[in-house]
Amino acid sequence: MLGAVPSRYNWTGGEIEFSTYFSMARGNVSIHAMEKNRWFDTNYYYTVPELGPDVNFSYASHKAVNEYKEAKGI
C-alpha cells in the first residue's frame, strides 16, 4: 500500500504487480529476496522491510481504502 519497494526491483510507481511482490518475497534469477525473520518462536515468517534513503514511499494501492469504504457501507 505504501510502495516501499527497494530500488533493485525497478518499480517505477503505480500498482505493484504480483510478479514484483513474488520477487520481493522469494526472489528470482537476477534479484535476491528480501530478508525474512521468524515471528517470535513460531514457524511463521515475515518479510523484513528495507527502509533507507533509497526507498521512496508512494501511494501504490487503493485496496485497503476500497475495503474500508465497502465495510462502512454495510
GROMACS .gro file of N, CA and C in nm:
model
  222
    1MET      N    1   0.082  -0.119   0.000
    1MET     CA    2   0.000   0.000   0.000
    1MET      C    3   0.087   0.126   0.000
    2LEU      N    4   0.201   0.120   0.066
    2LEU     CA    5   0.285   0.239   0.076
    2LEU      C    6   0.391   0.247  -0.032
    3GLY      N    7   0.406   0.144  -0.110
    3GLY     CA    8   0.503   0.148  -0.219
    3GLY      C    9   0.647   0.150  -0.174
    4ALA      N   10   0.677   0.092  -0.059
    4ALA     CA   11   0.815   0.089  -0.009
    4ALA      C   12   0.890  -0.027  -0.074
    5VAL      N   13   0.914  -0.016  -0.202
    5VAL     CA   14   0.981  -0.121  -0.279
    5VAL      C   15   1.127  -0.081  -0.297
    6PRO      N   16   1.221  -0.168  -0.256
    6PRO     CA   17   1.363  -0.137  -0.276
    6PRO      C   18   1.395  -0.114  -0.423
    7SER      N   19   1.494  -0.030  -0.448
    7SER     CA   20   1.526   0.012  -0.585
    7SER      C   21   1.571  -0.103  -0.675
    8ARG      N   22   1.625  -0.211  -0.618
    8ARG     CA   23   1.673  -0.321  -0.703
    8ARG      C   24   1.561  -0.393  -0.777
    9TYR      N   25   1.435  -0.370  -0.739
    9TYR     CA   26   1.322  -0.433  -0.807
    9TYR      C   27   1.270  -0.349  -0.924
   10ASN      N   28   1.331  -0.234  -0.949
   10ASN     CA   29   1.298  -0.148  -1.063
   10ASN      C   30   1.150  -0.113  -1.073
   11TRP      N   31   1.087  -0.088  -0.960
   11TRP     CA   32   0.948  -0.047  -0.959
   11TRP      C   33   0.942   0.101  -0.990
   12THR      N   34   0.856   0.140  -1.084
   12THR     CA   35   0.851   0.280  -1.129
   12THR      C   36   0.728   0.355  -1.078
   13GLY      N   37   0.652   0.295  -0.989
   13GLY     CA   38   0.533   0.360  -0.936
   13GLY      C   39   0.407   0.294  -0.987
   14GLY      N   40   0.295   0.337  -0.933
   14GLY     CA   41   0.168   0.279  -0.972
   14GLY      C   42   0.140   0.152  -0.895
   15GLU      N   43   0.047   0.074  -0.945
   15GLU     CA   44   0.009  -0.052  -0.882
   15GLU      C   45   0.127  -0.149  -0.885
   16ILE      N   46   0.154  -0.213  -0.772
   16ILE     CA   47   0.264  -0.310  -0.765
   16ILE      C   48   0.213  -0.443  -0.819
   17GLU      N   49   0.281  -0.495  -0.920
   17GLU     CA   50   0.238  -0.619  -0.984
   17GLU      C   51   0.269  -0.739  -0.895
   18PHE      N   52   0.195  -0.848  -0.918
   18PHE     CA   53   0.216  -0.970  -0.842
   18PHE      C   54   0.358  -1.022  -0.857
   19SER      N   55   0.413  -1.011  -0.977
   19SER     CA   56   0.550  -1.061  -1.001
   19SER      C   57   0.652  -0.985  -0.915
   20THR      N   58   0.628  -0.856  -0.890
   20THR     CA   59   0.717  -0.779  -0.804
   20THR      C   60   0.703  -0.824  -0.659
   21TYR      N   61   0.579  -0.843  -0.613
   21TYR     CA   62   0.558  -0.895  -0.478
   21TYR      C   63   0.627  -1.030  -0.461
   22PHE      N   64   0.611  -1.117  -0.560
   22PHE     CA   65   0.670  -1.250  -0.552
   22PHE      C   66   0.822  -1.242  -0.548
   23SER      N   67   0.880  -1.155  -0.631
   23SER     CA   68   1.026  -1.138  -0.631
   23SER      C   69   1.075  -1.084  -0.498
   24MET      N   70   0.999  -0.994  -0.437
   24MET     CA   71   1.039  -0.942  -0.307
   24MET      C   72   1.037  -1.052  -0.201
   25ALA      N   73   0.939  -1.140  -0.208
   25ALA     CA   74   0.924  -1.245  -0.108
   25ALA      C   75   1.015  -1.365  -0.133
   26ARG      N   76   1.029  -1.407  -0.259
   26ARG     CA   77   1.101  -1.530  -0.290
   26ARG      C   78   1.223  -1.511  -0.379
   27GLY      N   79   1.237  -1.393  -0.437
   27GLY     CA   80   1.349  -1.369  -0.527
   27GLY      C   81   1.323  -1.426  -0.665
   28ASN      N   82   1.416  -1.404  -0.756
   28ASN     CA   83   1.409  -1.464  -0.889
   28ASN      C   84   1.552  -1.485  -0.938
   29VAL      N   85   1.569  -1.513  -1.065
   29VAL     CA   86   1.701  -1.547  -1.117
   29VAL      C   87   1.801  -1.434  -1.097
   30SER      N   88   1.759  -1.310  -1.116
   30SER     CA   89   1.853  -1.198  -1.114
   30SER      C   90   1.850  -1.114  -0.986
   31ILE      N   91   1.749  -1.130  -0.902
   31ILE     CA   92   1.734  -1.046  -0.782
   31ILE      C   93   1.710  -1.134  -0.661
   32HIS      N   94   1.784  -1.111  -0.553
   32HIS     CA   95   1.762  -1.190  -0.432
   32HIS      C   96   1.641  -1.137  -0.355
   33ALA      N   97   1.582  -1.225  -0.276
   33ALA     CA   98   1.463  -1.190  -0.199
   33ALA      C   99   1.499  -1.102  -0.080
   34MET      N  100   1.399  -1.038  -0.025
   34MET     CA  101   1.418  -0.960   0.097
   34MET      C  102   1.435  -1.057   0.214
   35GLU      N  103   1.497  -1.009   0.320
   35GLU     CA  104   1.523  -1.093   0.437
   35GLU      C  105   1.392  -1.132   0.505
   36LYS      N  106   1.390  -1.252   0.561
   36LYS     CA  107   1.274  -1.300   0.637
   36LYS      C  108   1.319  -1.333   0.779
   37ASN      N  109   1.232  -1.306   0.875
   37ASN     CA  110   1.258  -1.340   1.015
   37ASN      C  111   1.142  -1.419   1.070
   38ARG      N  112   1.171  -1.500   1.170
   38ARG     CA  113   1.064  -1.576   1.236
   38ARG      C  114   0.979  -1.483   1.322
   39TRP      N  115   0.851  -1.512   1.326
   39TRP     CA  116   0.760  -1.439   1.413
   39TRP      C  117   0.769  -1.504   1.551
   40PHE      N  118   0.842  -1.439   1.641
   40PHE     CA  119   0.874  -1.492   1.773
   40PHE      C  120   0.935  -1.631   1.757
   41ASP      N  121   0.886  -1.732   1.825
   41ASP     CA  122   0.944  -1.867   1.811
   41ASP      C  123   0.848  -1.961   1.739
   42THR      N  124   0.774  -1.909   1.643
   42THR     CA  125   0.679  -1.992   1.569
   42THR      C  126   0.739  -2.031   1.435
   43ASN      N  127   0.663  -2.105   1.356
   43ASN     CA  128   0.705  -2.141   1.221
   43ASN      C  129   0.656  -2.040   1.118
   44TYR      N  130   0.608  -1.925   1.163
   44TYR     CA  131   0.562  -1.820   1.074
   44TYR      C  132   0.674  -1.719   1.051
   45TYR      N  133   0.682  -1.669   0.929
   45TYR     CA  134   0.786  -1.574   0.893
   45TYR      C  135   0.724  -1.445   0.842
   46TYR      N  136   0.798  -1.337   0.854
   46TYR     CA  137   0.756  -1.210   0.794
   46TYR      C  138   0.873  -1.153   0.716
   47THR      N  139   0.842  -1.075   0.614
   47THR     CA  140   0.944  -1.011   0.533
   47THR      C  141   0.987  -0.882   0.602
   48VAL      N  142   1.116  -0.867   0.618
   48VAL     CA  143   1.172  -0.751   0.687
   48VAL      C  144   1.177  -0.633   0.590
   49PRO      N  145   1.112  -0.522   0.622
   49PRO     CA  146   1.117  -0.406   0.532
   49PRO      C  147   1.259  -0.349   0.524
   50GLU      N  148   1.296  -0.306   0.407
   50GLU     CA  149   1.427  -0.243   0.386
   50GLU      C  150   1.406  -0.093   0.377
   51LEU      N  151   1.421  -0.026   0.489
   51LEU     CA  152   1.399   0.118   0.494
   51LEU      C  153   1.533   0.189   0.492
   52GLY      N  154   1.545   0.285   0.405
   52GLY     CA  155   1.669   0.361   0.393
   52GLY      C  156   1.647   0.481   0.303
   53PRO      N  157   1.753   0.556   0.277
   53PRO     CA  158   1.739   0.677   0.195
   53PRO      C  159   1.699   0.649   0.050
   54ASP      N  160   1.721   0.528   0.000
   54ASP     CA  161   1.688   0.499  -0.140
   54ASP      C  162   1.546   0.448  -0.158
   55VAL      N  163   1.470   0.427  -0.049
   55VAL     CA  164   1.333   0.378  -0.059
   55VAL      C  165   1.238   0.497  -0.061
   56ASN      N  166   1.158   0.506  -0.166
   56ASN     CA  167   1.061   0.614  -0.179
   56ASN      C  168   0.922   0.561  -0.148
   57PHE      N  169   0.850   0.630  -0.062
   57PHE     CA  170   0.714   0.592  -0.030
   57PHE      C  171   0.619   0.664  -0.125
   58SER      N  172   0.526   0.588  -0.179
   58SER     CA  173   0.423   0.647  -0.264
   58SER      C  174   0.298   0.561  -0.254
   59TYR      N  175   0.184   0.622  -0.273
   59TYR     CA  176   0.057   0.550  -0.263
   59TYR      C  177   0.048   0.451  -0.378
   60ALA      N  178   0.050   0.322  -0.346
   60ALA     CA  179   0.059   0.220  -0.450
   60ALA      C  180  -0.067   0.135  -0.466
   61SER      N  181  -0.160   0.144  -0.372
   61SER     CA  182  -0.278   0.059  -0.381
   61SER      C  183  -0.397   0.126  -0.313
   62HIS      N  184  -0.511   0.110  -0.372
   62HIS     CA  185  -0.635   0.162  -0.315
   62HIS      C  186  -0.713   0.051  -0.245
   63LYS      N  187  -0.656  -0.069  -0.236
   63LYS     CA  188  -0.726  -0.186  -0.184
   63LYS      C  189  -0.778  -0.164  -0.042
   64ALA      N  190  -0.696  -0.119   0.050
   64ALA     CA  191  -0.738  -0.101   0.189
   64ALA      C  192  -0.847   0.005   0.201
   65VAL      N  193  -0.833   0.114   0.127
   65VAL     CA  194  -0.933   0.221   0.131
   65VAL      C  195  -1.066   0.172   0.073
   66ASN      N  196  -1.060   0.101  -0.039
   66ASN     CA  197  -1.182   0.049  -0.100
   66ASN      C  198  -1.252  -0.051  -0.008
   67GLU      N  199  -1.175  -0.137   0.059
   67GLU     CA  200  -1.236  -0.233   0.150
   67GLU      C  201  -1.296  -0.163   0.272
   68TYR      N  202  -1.232  -0.057   0.319
   68TYR     CA  203  -1.288   0.021   0.430
   68TYR      C  204  -1.421   0.083   0.389
   69LYS      N  205  -1.425   0.144   0.271
   69LYS     CA  206  -1.549   0.207   0.223
   69LYS      C  207  -1.660   0.103   0.206
   70GLU      N  208  -1.623  -0.015   0.156
   70GLU     CA  209  -1.721  -0.121   0.139
   70GLU      C  210  -1.777  -0.165   0.275
   71ALA      N  211  -1.689  -0.184   0.373
   71ALA     CA  212  -1.732  -0.227   0.506
   71ALA      C  213  -1.817  -0.119   0.574
   72LYS      N  214  -1.782   0.005   0.553
   72LYS     CA  215  -1.857   0.115   0.613
   72LYS      C  216  -1.999   0.122   0.557
   73GLY      N  217  -2.014   0.082   0.431
   73GLY     CA  218  -2.145   0.086   0.367
   73GLY      C  219  -2.236  -0.030   0.402
   74ILE      N  220  -2.183  -0.130   0.471
   74ILE     CA  221  -2.265  -0.248   0.505
   74ILE      C  222  -2.354  -0.217   0.622
   0.00000   0.00000   0.00000
